[in-house]
Amino acid sequence: MQKKGNKYGTHRVIEPKGVLPQPANKLDNNMDEIWDNEILIDVQTLNIDSASFTDIHNYAKQQAGEGASQEKIMEEVKKEMLLNVELQGKHRNRRTGSGGMLLGKVEKIGDALKGKIDLKEGDRIATLVSLSLTPLRIDEILEIRPEVDQVDIKGKAILFESGIYAKIPTDMPEKLALSALDVAGAPAQTAKLCQYGQTVVILGAGGKSGMLCCYEAKKRVGVTGKVIGIANSPKSTQRIKDLGFCDIVESAAGMTPVQVYELIERLTGGKMADVTINCVNVPDQETTSSAWPPASPRPASVPRVSAAT
């Protein structure tokens, strides 16, 4: 008979006791037996949070040493990911604190959930809760795709009773569906905040969440509004230019607050932005989102809009 589990997964917390799985330092990732309110997932792909993967990749480059090959860097990425799971029983970046989500196949459903959820064994799902709270075991890392922050693995994971998920649609590639679901919260917030006629600035416009936010913002502000996309690298700048979702696209390498303030001041004739959406995946960018003239009323602003982490 399966053991009765807590709705929020606290039965998997090893340390410190009494906290929820996300802030816990270590979870029980033993998959030999599941509790009665858990879903066991045969994991295919980890979609690592963009900020987390960027940090891991940069750390791996440091560990590999100057001039190291891409193969050597990817080996260091593997080591860091495996260490995260070994130490914590989950994949939570030890520096950024962020996780990501996963794609996999339902292997087993706990007795207490059978017949009460719209899942059956064999269904392919993406989890919509963070890897930072998901018990995970990695048996082998098969492939790393740094261009999309995805890692194919052999492994198992647990989805708690309170966890949410999405069945993978059959009319689009699985990896594309995973990428879209990962950043779904960002365009949803954009739709909620942006209104007709507004000026919207989107930082990190050339990334996955940034591109979706640009599209949604332009749809909401209409022909009298303006969407300004700010990207970091020449590659991401050209990408968002080619898509045509923005009225103006500019590159601001480093994205320092003063640099961006002066750029937006010039582009808007001093009026600045009504809404700022920040999709940047590197640290210390929050202040950049808050640049507006002191004399102006503070506009609706989002310091950071990102995927579920």
CSV table of C-alpha atoms in Angstrom, one decimal:
chain,number,residue,atom,x,y,z
A,1,MET,CA,0.0,0.0,0.0
A,2,GLN,CA,1.4,3.4,-1.0
A,3,LYS,CA,2.2,6.0,1.7
A,4,LYS,CA,-0.1,9.0,2.0
A,5,GLY,CA,1.7,12.1,0.9
A,6,ASN,CA,1.2,15.8,1.6
A,7,LYS,CA,-0.6,17.8,-1.1
A,8,TYR,CA,2.3,20.3,-1.4
A,9,GLY,CA,5.0,17.6,-1.4
A,10,THR,CA,6.5,18.4,2.1
A,11,HIS,CA,6.9,14.6,2.6
A,12,ARG,CA,9.8,14.8,0.1
A,13,VAL,CA,11.7,17.5,2.0
A,14,ILE,CA,14.8,16.2,3.7
A,15,GLU,CA,16.2,19.5,5.0
A,16,PRO,CA,15.3,21.7,6.6
A,17,LYS,CA,12.2,20.1,7.9
A,18,GLY,CA,9.0,22.1,7.9
A,19,VAL,CA,9.6,24.0,4.7
A,20,LEU,CA,8.0,23.7,1.2
A,21,PRO,CA,9.9,21.9,-1.5
A,22,GLN,CA,11.0,25.0,-3.4
A,23,PRO,CA,13.1,26.7,-0.6
A,24,ALA,CA,14.3,23.3,0.7
A,25,ASN,CA,18.0,22.6,0.5
A,26,LYS,CA,17.5,18.9,-0.3
A,27,LEU,CA,14.6,16.7,-1.5
A,28,ASP,CA,14.2,12.9,-1.5
A,29,ASN,CA,14.6,11.9,-5.2
A,30,ASN,CA,14.2,8.2,-4.6
A,31,MET,CA,11.9,7.0,-7.4
A,32,ASP,CA,11.8,3.3,-6.5
A,33,GLU,CA,8.4,3.9,-4.8
A,34,ILE,CA,6.0,6.8,-5.1
A,35,TRP,CA,3.6,8.2,-2.6
A,36,ASP,CA,-0.2,7.9,-3.2
A,37,ASN,CA,-0.6,11.5,-4.4
A,38,GLU,CA,2.4,11.7,-6.8
A,39,ILE,CA,2.8,11.3,-10.5
A,40,LEU,CA,6.0,9.6,-11.7
A,41,ILE,CA,7.4,11.0,-14.9
A,42,ASP,CA,9.8,9.4,-17.3
A,43,VAL,CA,11.7,12.5,-18.2
A,44,GLN,CA,12.8,13.3,-21.8
A,45,THR,CA,13.9,16.9,-21.8
A,46,LEU,CA,14.7,19.5,-19.2
A,47,ASN,CA,13.9,23.1,-20.3
A,48,ILE,CA,16.3,25.0,-18.1
A,49,ASP,CA,15.3,28.5,-17.0
A,50,SER,CA,17.2,31.0,-19.3
A,51,ALA,CA,18.9,32.9,-16.5
A,52,SER,CA,19.9,29.6,-14.9
A,53,PHE,CA,21.3,28.1,-18.1
A,54,THR,CA,23.2,31.3,-18.9
A,55,ASP,CA,24.8,31.2,-15.5
A,56,ILE,CA,25.7,27.5,-15.8
A,57,HIS,CA,27.2,28.0,-19.2
A,58,ASN,CA,29.3,31.0,-18.1
A,59,TYR,CA,30.4,29.0,-15.0
A,60,ALA,CA,31.3,26.0,-17.2
A,61,LYS,CA,33.4,28.2,-19.5
A,62,GLN,CA,35.4,29.4,-16.4
A,63,GLN,CA,35.9,25.9,-15.2
A,64,ALA,CA,36.9,24.7,-18.7
A,65,GLY,CA,39.5,27.4,-19.0
A,66,GLU,CA,40.4,30.0,-21.6
A,67,GLY,CA,40.3,28.7,-25.1
A,68,ALA,CA,38.5,25.5,-24.2
A,69,SER,CA,36.5,23.7,-26.9
A,70,GLN,CA,32.7,23.7,-27.0
A,71,GLU,CA,32.9,20.0,-26.2
A,72,LYS,CA,34.9,20.6,-23.1
A,73,ILE,CA,32.5,23.4,-22.0
A,74,MET,CA,29.5,21.1,-22.5
A,75,GLU,CA,31.2,18.5,-20.3
A,76,GLU,CA,31.5,21.1,-17.6
A,77,VAL,CA,27.8,22.0,-18.0
A,78,LYS,CA,26.9,18.3,-17.5
A,79,LYS,CA,29.1,18.2,-14.3
A,80,GLU,CA,27.4,21.3,-12.9
A,81,MET,CA,23.9,20.0,-13.6
A,82,LEU,CA,24.6,16.6,-12.1
A,83,LEU,CA,26.1,18.2,-9.1
A,84,ASN,CA,23.0,20.4,-8.6
A,85,VAL,CA,20.8,17.2,-8.5
A,86,GLU,CA,23.2,15.2,-6.4
A,87,LEU,CA,23.3,17.9,-3.7
A,88,GLN,CA,19.7,18.9,-3.7
A,89,GLY,CA,17.6,16.1,-5.2
A,90,LYS,CA,16.2,18.7,-7.7
A,91,HIS,CA,17.7,21.0,-10.4
A,92,ARG,CA,17.8,24.4,-8.7
A,93,ASN,CA,20.7,26.6,-9.7
A,94,ARG,CA,22.8,27.1,-6.6
A,95,ARG,CA,23.6,30.7,-7.6
A,96,THR,CA,20.5,32.0,-9.3
A,97,GLY,CA,18.0,29.9,-7.4
A,98,SER,CA,16.0,29.3,-10.5
A,99,GLY,CA,14.9,26.0,-12.2
A,100,GLY,CA,12.9,25.5,-15.3
A,101,MET,CA,10.4,22.8,-16.4
A,102,LEU,CA,10.4,19.4,-18.0
A,103,LEU,CA,8.9,17.3,-20.8
A,104,GLY,CA,8.2,13.6,-20.2
A,105,LYS,CA,5.8,10.7,-20.2
A,106,VAL,CA,3.5,9.7,-17.3
A,107,GLU,CA,4.9,6.4,-16.0
A,108,LYS,CA,2.8,5.9,-12.9
A,109,ILE,CA,0.0,7.6,-11.1
A,110,GLY,CA,-0.5,7.4,-7.3
A,111,ASP,CA,-3.5,5.5,-6.1
A,112,ALA,CA,-5.1,8.6,-4.5
A,113,LEU,CA,-5.1,10.4,-7.9
A,114,LYS,CA,-6.3,7.6,-10.2
A,115,GLY,CA,-9.6,8.6,-11.7
A,116,LYS,CA,-9.4,12.1,-10.3
A,117,ILE,CA,-7.2,13.7,-12.9
A,118,ASP,CA,-7.3,13.9,-16.6
A,119,LEU,CA,-4.1,11.9,-17.1
A,120,LYS,CA,-3.3,8.3,-17.8
A,121,GLU,CA,-0.1,6.4,-18.0
A,122,GLY,CA,1.6,7.1,-21.3
A,123,ASP,CA,0.4,10.7,-21.7
A,124,ARG,CA,3.1,13.2,-22.7
A,125,ILE,CA,3.1,16.3,-20.5
A,126,ALA,CA,5.1,19.4,-19.7
A,127,THR,CA,5.2,20.4,-16.1
A,128,LEU,CA,4.2,23.9,-15.3
A,129,VAL,CA,5.9,24.1,-11.9
A,130,SER,CA,9.5,24.8,-11.4
A,131,LEU,CA,12.4,22.3,-11.4
A,132,SER,CA,13.4,24.1,-8.3
A,133,LEU,CA,10.7,22.3,-6.4
A,134,THR,CA,10.5,19.1,-8.5
A,135,PRO,CA,12.2,15.9,-7.2
A,136,LEU,CA,14.5,14.8,-10.0
A,137,ARG,CA,16.9,12.0,-10.8
A,138,ILE,CA,19.2,12.2,-13.7
A,139,ASP,CA,20.6,8.9,-14.9
A,140,GLU,CA,22.3,10.2,-18.0
A,141,ILE,CA,22.6,13.4,-20.0
A,142,LEU,CA,22.1,12.7,-23.6
A,143,GLU,CA,22.3,16.0,-25.4
A,144,ILE,CA,22.6,19.7,-24.6
A,145,ARG,CA,21.1,22.3,-26.9
A,146,PRO,CA,22.5,25.6,-25.6
A,147,GLU,CA,20.8,27.7,-28.2
A,148,VAL,CA,17.4,26.9,-26.7
A,149,ASP,CA,18.5,26.1,-23.0
A,150,GLN,CA,17.2,22.5,-23.4
A,151,VAL,CA,18.9,19.2,-22.2
A,152,ASP,CA,17.7,15.7,-23.1
A,153,ILE,CA,18.2,13.2,-20.4
A,154,LYS,CA,17.4,9.8,-19.1
A,155,GLY,CA,15.8,10.2,-15.7
A,156,LYS,CA,12.7,10.4,-13.5
A,157,ALA,CA,10.8,13.2,-11.8
A,158,ILE,CA,7.9,13.6,-9.4
A,159,LEU,CA,4.9,15.9,-9.9
A,160,PHE,CA,3.0,16.6,-6.7
A,161,GLU,CA,-0.8,16.6,-6.4
A,162,SER,CA,-0.7,20.4,-6.3
A,163,GLY,CA,1.4,20.6,-9.4
A,164,ILE,CA,0.0,21.8,-12.7
A,165,TYR,CA,0.8,20.5,-16.1
A,166,ALA,CA,-0.1,20.7,-19.8
A,167,LYS,CA,-0.6,17.8,-22.2
A,168,ILE,CA,1.7,18.2,-25.2
A,169,PRO,CA,-0.3,19.2,-28.3
A,170,THR,CA,0.0,16.9,-31.3
A,171,ASP,CA,0.0,19.7,-33.9
A,172,MET,CA,3.4,21.2,-33.2
A,173,PRO,CA,6.9,19.8,-32.4
A,174,GLU,CA,7.3,18.8,-28.8
A,175,LYS,CA,10.4,20.9,-28.2
A,176,LEU,CA,8.7,24.0,-29.6
A,177,ALA,CA,5.7,23.4,-27.4
A,178,LEU,CA,8.0,23.1,-24.4
A,179,SER,CA,9.7,26.4,-25.2
A,180,ALA,CA,6.4,28.1,-25.6
A,181,LEU,CA,4.9,26.7,-22.4
A,182,ASP,CA,8.1,27.7,-20.5
A,183,VAL,CA,7.7,31.4,-21.2
A,184,ALA,CA,3.8,31.5,-21.3
A,185,GLY,CA,3.6,33.7,-18.2
A,186,ALA,CA,5.5,36.6,-19.8
A,187,PRO,CA,3.2,37.3,-22.8
A,188,ALA,CA,0.2,36.7,-20.5
A,189,GLN,CA,1.4,39.5,-18.2
A,190,THR,CA,2.1,41.7,-21.2
A,191,ALA,CA,-1.5,41.2,-22.4
A,192,LYS,CA,-2.7,42.2,-19.0
A,193,LEU,CA,-0.6,45.3,-18.6
A,194,CYS,CA,-0.5,46.9,-22.1
A,195,GLN,CA,-3.3,49.1,-23.4
A,196,TYR,CA,-4.1,50.8,-26.7
A,197,GLY,CA,-1.9,53.8,-27.5
A,198,GLN,CA,0.8,53.1,-25.0
A,199,THR,CA,4.5,53.1,-25.5
A,200,VAL,CA,6.0,49.8,-24.3
A,201,VAL,CA,9.7,49.0,-23.9
A,202,ILE,CA,10.8,45.4,-23.9
A,203,LEU,CA,14.3,44.6,-22.6
A,204,GLY,CA,15.7,41.3,-23.9
A,205,ALA,CA,13.4,41.5,-26.9
A,206,GLY,CA,15.3,39.0,-29.0
A,207,GLY,CA,14.9,36.0,-26.6
A,208,LYS,CA,12.1,33.4,-26.4
A,209,SER,CA,10.0,35.3,-23.9
A,210,GLY,CA,11.0,38.7,-25.3
A,211,MET,CA,9.8,37.8,-28.8
A,212,LEU,CA,6.4,36.6,-27.6
A,213,CYS,CA,6.1,39.8,-25.4
A,214,CYS,CA,6.8,42.0,-28.4
A,215,TYR,CA,4.1,40.3,-30.5
A,216,GLU,CA,1.6,40.5,-27.7
A,217,ALA,CA,2.5,44.1,-26.9
A,218,LYS,CA,2.1,45.3,-30.5
A,219,LYS,CA,-1.3,43.6,-30.7
A,220,ARG,CA,-2.5,45.4,-27.5
A,221,VAL,CA,-1.1,48.9,-28.2
A,222,GLY,CA,-2.4,49.1,-31.8
A,223,VAL,CA,-1.5,51.5,-34.5
A,224,THR,CA,-1.3,54.5,-32.2
A,225,GLY,CA,1.0,52.8,-29.7
A,226,LYS,CA,4.7,52.1,-30.0
A,227,VAL,CA,6.7,49.0,-29.1
A,228,ILE,CA,10.4,49.5,-28.6
A,229,GLY,CA,12.5,46.3,-28.5
A,230,ILE,CA,15.9,46.4,-26.8
A,231,ALA,CA,18.2,43.5,-27.5
A,232,ASN,CA,21.7,42.8,-26.3
A,233,SER,CA,23.7,41.0,-29.0
A,234,PRO,CA,23.7,41.7,-32.8
A,235,LYS,CA,22.2,38.3,-33.4
A,236,SER,CA,19.2,38.8,-31.1
A,237,THR,CA,18.8,42.4,-32.4
A,238,GLN,CA,18.6,41.1,-36.0
A,239,ARG,CA,16.2,38.3,-35.0
A,240,ILE,CA,13.6,40.7,-33.6
A,241,LYS,CA,14.0,43.1,-36.5
A,242,ASP,CA,13.3,40.3,-39.0
A,243,LEU,CA,10.1,39.3,-37.2
A,244,GLY,CA,8.7,42.8,-37.5
A,245,PHE,CA,6.9,42.8,-34.1
A,246,CYS,CA,8.5,46.1,-32.9
A,247,ASP,CA,8.2,49.7,-34.2
A,248,ILE,CA,11.7,50.3,-33.1
A,249,VAL,CA,14.6,47.9,-32.4
A,250,GLU,CA,17.8,49.0,-30.8
A,251,SER,CA,20.9,47.2,-29.4
A,252,ALA,CA,22.2,48.1,-26.0
A,253,ALA,CA,25.0,45.8,-25.0
A,254,GLY,CA,25.4,45.5,-21.3
A,255,MET,CA,22.1,47.3,-20.7
A,256,THR,CA,23.3,49.6,-18.0
A,257,PRO,CA,20.5,51.8,-16.5
A,258,VAL,CA,22.0,55.1,-17.6
A,259,GLN,CA,22.6,53.8,-21.1
A,260,VAL,CA,19.0,52.5,-21.5
A,261,TYR,CA,17.5,55.7,-19.9
A,262,GLU,CA,19.3,57.9,-22.4
A,263,LEU,CA,18.4,55.7,-25.3
A,264,ILE,CA,14.6,55.6,-24.4
A,265,GLU,CA,14.7,59.3,-23.7
A,266,ARG,CA,16.0,59.9,-27.2
A,267,LEU,CA,13.6,57.5,-28.9
A,268,THR,CA,10.5,58.9,-27.1
A,269,GLY,CA,11.4,62.6,-27.2
A,270,GLY,CA,11.6,62.5,-23.4
A,271,LYS,CA,8.2,61.0,-22.8
A,272,MET,CA,9.7,57.6,-21.8
A,273,ALA,CA,7.6,54.4,-21.5
A,274,ASP,CA,4.2,53.7,-20.1
A,275,VAL,CA,5.1,50.0,-19.5
A,276,THR,CA,8.4,48.3,-19.2
A,277,ILE,CA,8.8,44.5,-19.6
A,278,ASN,CA,12.1,43.0,-18.6
A,279,CYS,CA,13.0,39.6,-20.2
A,280,VAL,CA,16.7,39.8,-19.7
A,281,ASN,CA,18.4,36.6,-18.5
A,282,VAL,CA,21.5,38.0,-16.7
A,283,PRO,CA,21.9,39.5,-13.2
A,284,ASP,CA,21.6,43.1,-12.1
A,285,GLN,CA,19.2,44.3,-14.8
A,286,GLU,CA,16.2,45.2,-12.6
A,287,THR,CA,17.2,48.8,-12.2
A,288,THR,CA,17.3,49.2,-15.9
A,289,SER,CA,13.5,48.6,-16.0
A,290,SER,CA,12.8,51.6,-13.8
A,291,ALA,CA,14.1,54.5,-15.9
A,292,TRP,CA,11.6,57.3,-16.2
A,293,PRO,CA,11.8,61.1,-15.6
A,294,PRO,CA,11.5,62.1,-11.9
A,295,ALA,CA,8.8,64.7,-12.8
A,296,SER,CA,6.6,62.1,-14.6
A,297,PRO,CA,3.9,60.1,-12.8
A,298,ARG,CA,5.2,56.6,-12.3
A,299,PRO,CA,3.8,54.4,-15.1
A,300,ALA,CA,2.6,50.8,-14.9
A,301,SER,CA,5.8,48.9,-14.8
A,302,VAL,CA,7.0,45.3,-14.5
A,303,PRO,CA,10.5,45.0,-13.0
A,304,ARG,CA,10.8,41.5,-14.4
A,305,VAL,CA,8.6,39.2,-16.5
A,306,SER,CA,9.9,35.7,-17.0
A,307,ALA,CA,9.0,32.0,-17.4
A,308,ALA,CA,7.9,29.9,-14.5
A,309,THR,CA,11.0,29.3,-12.5
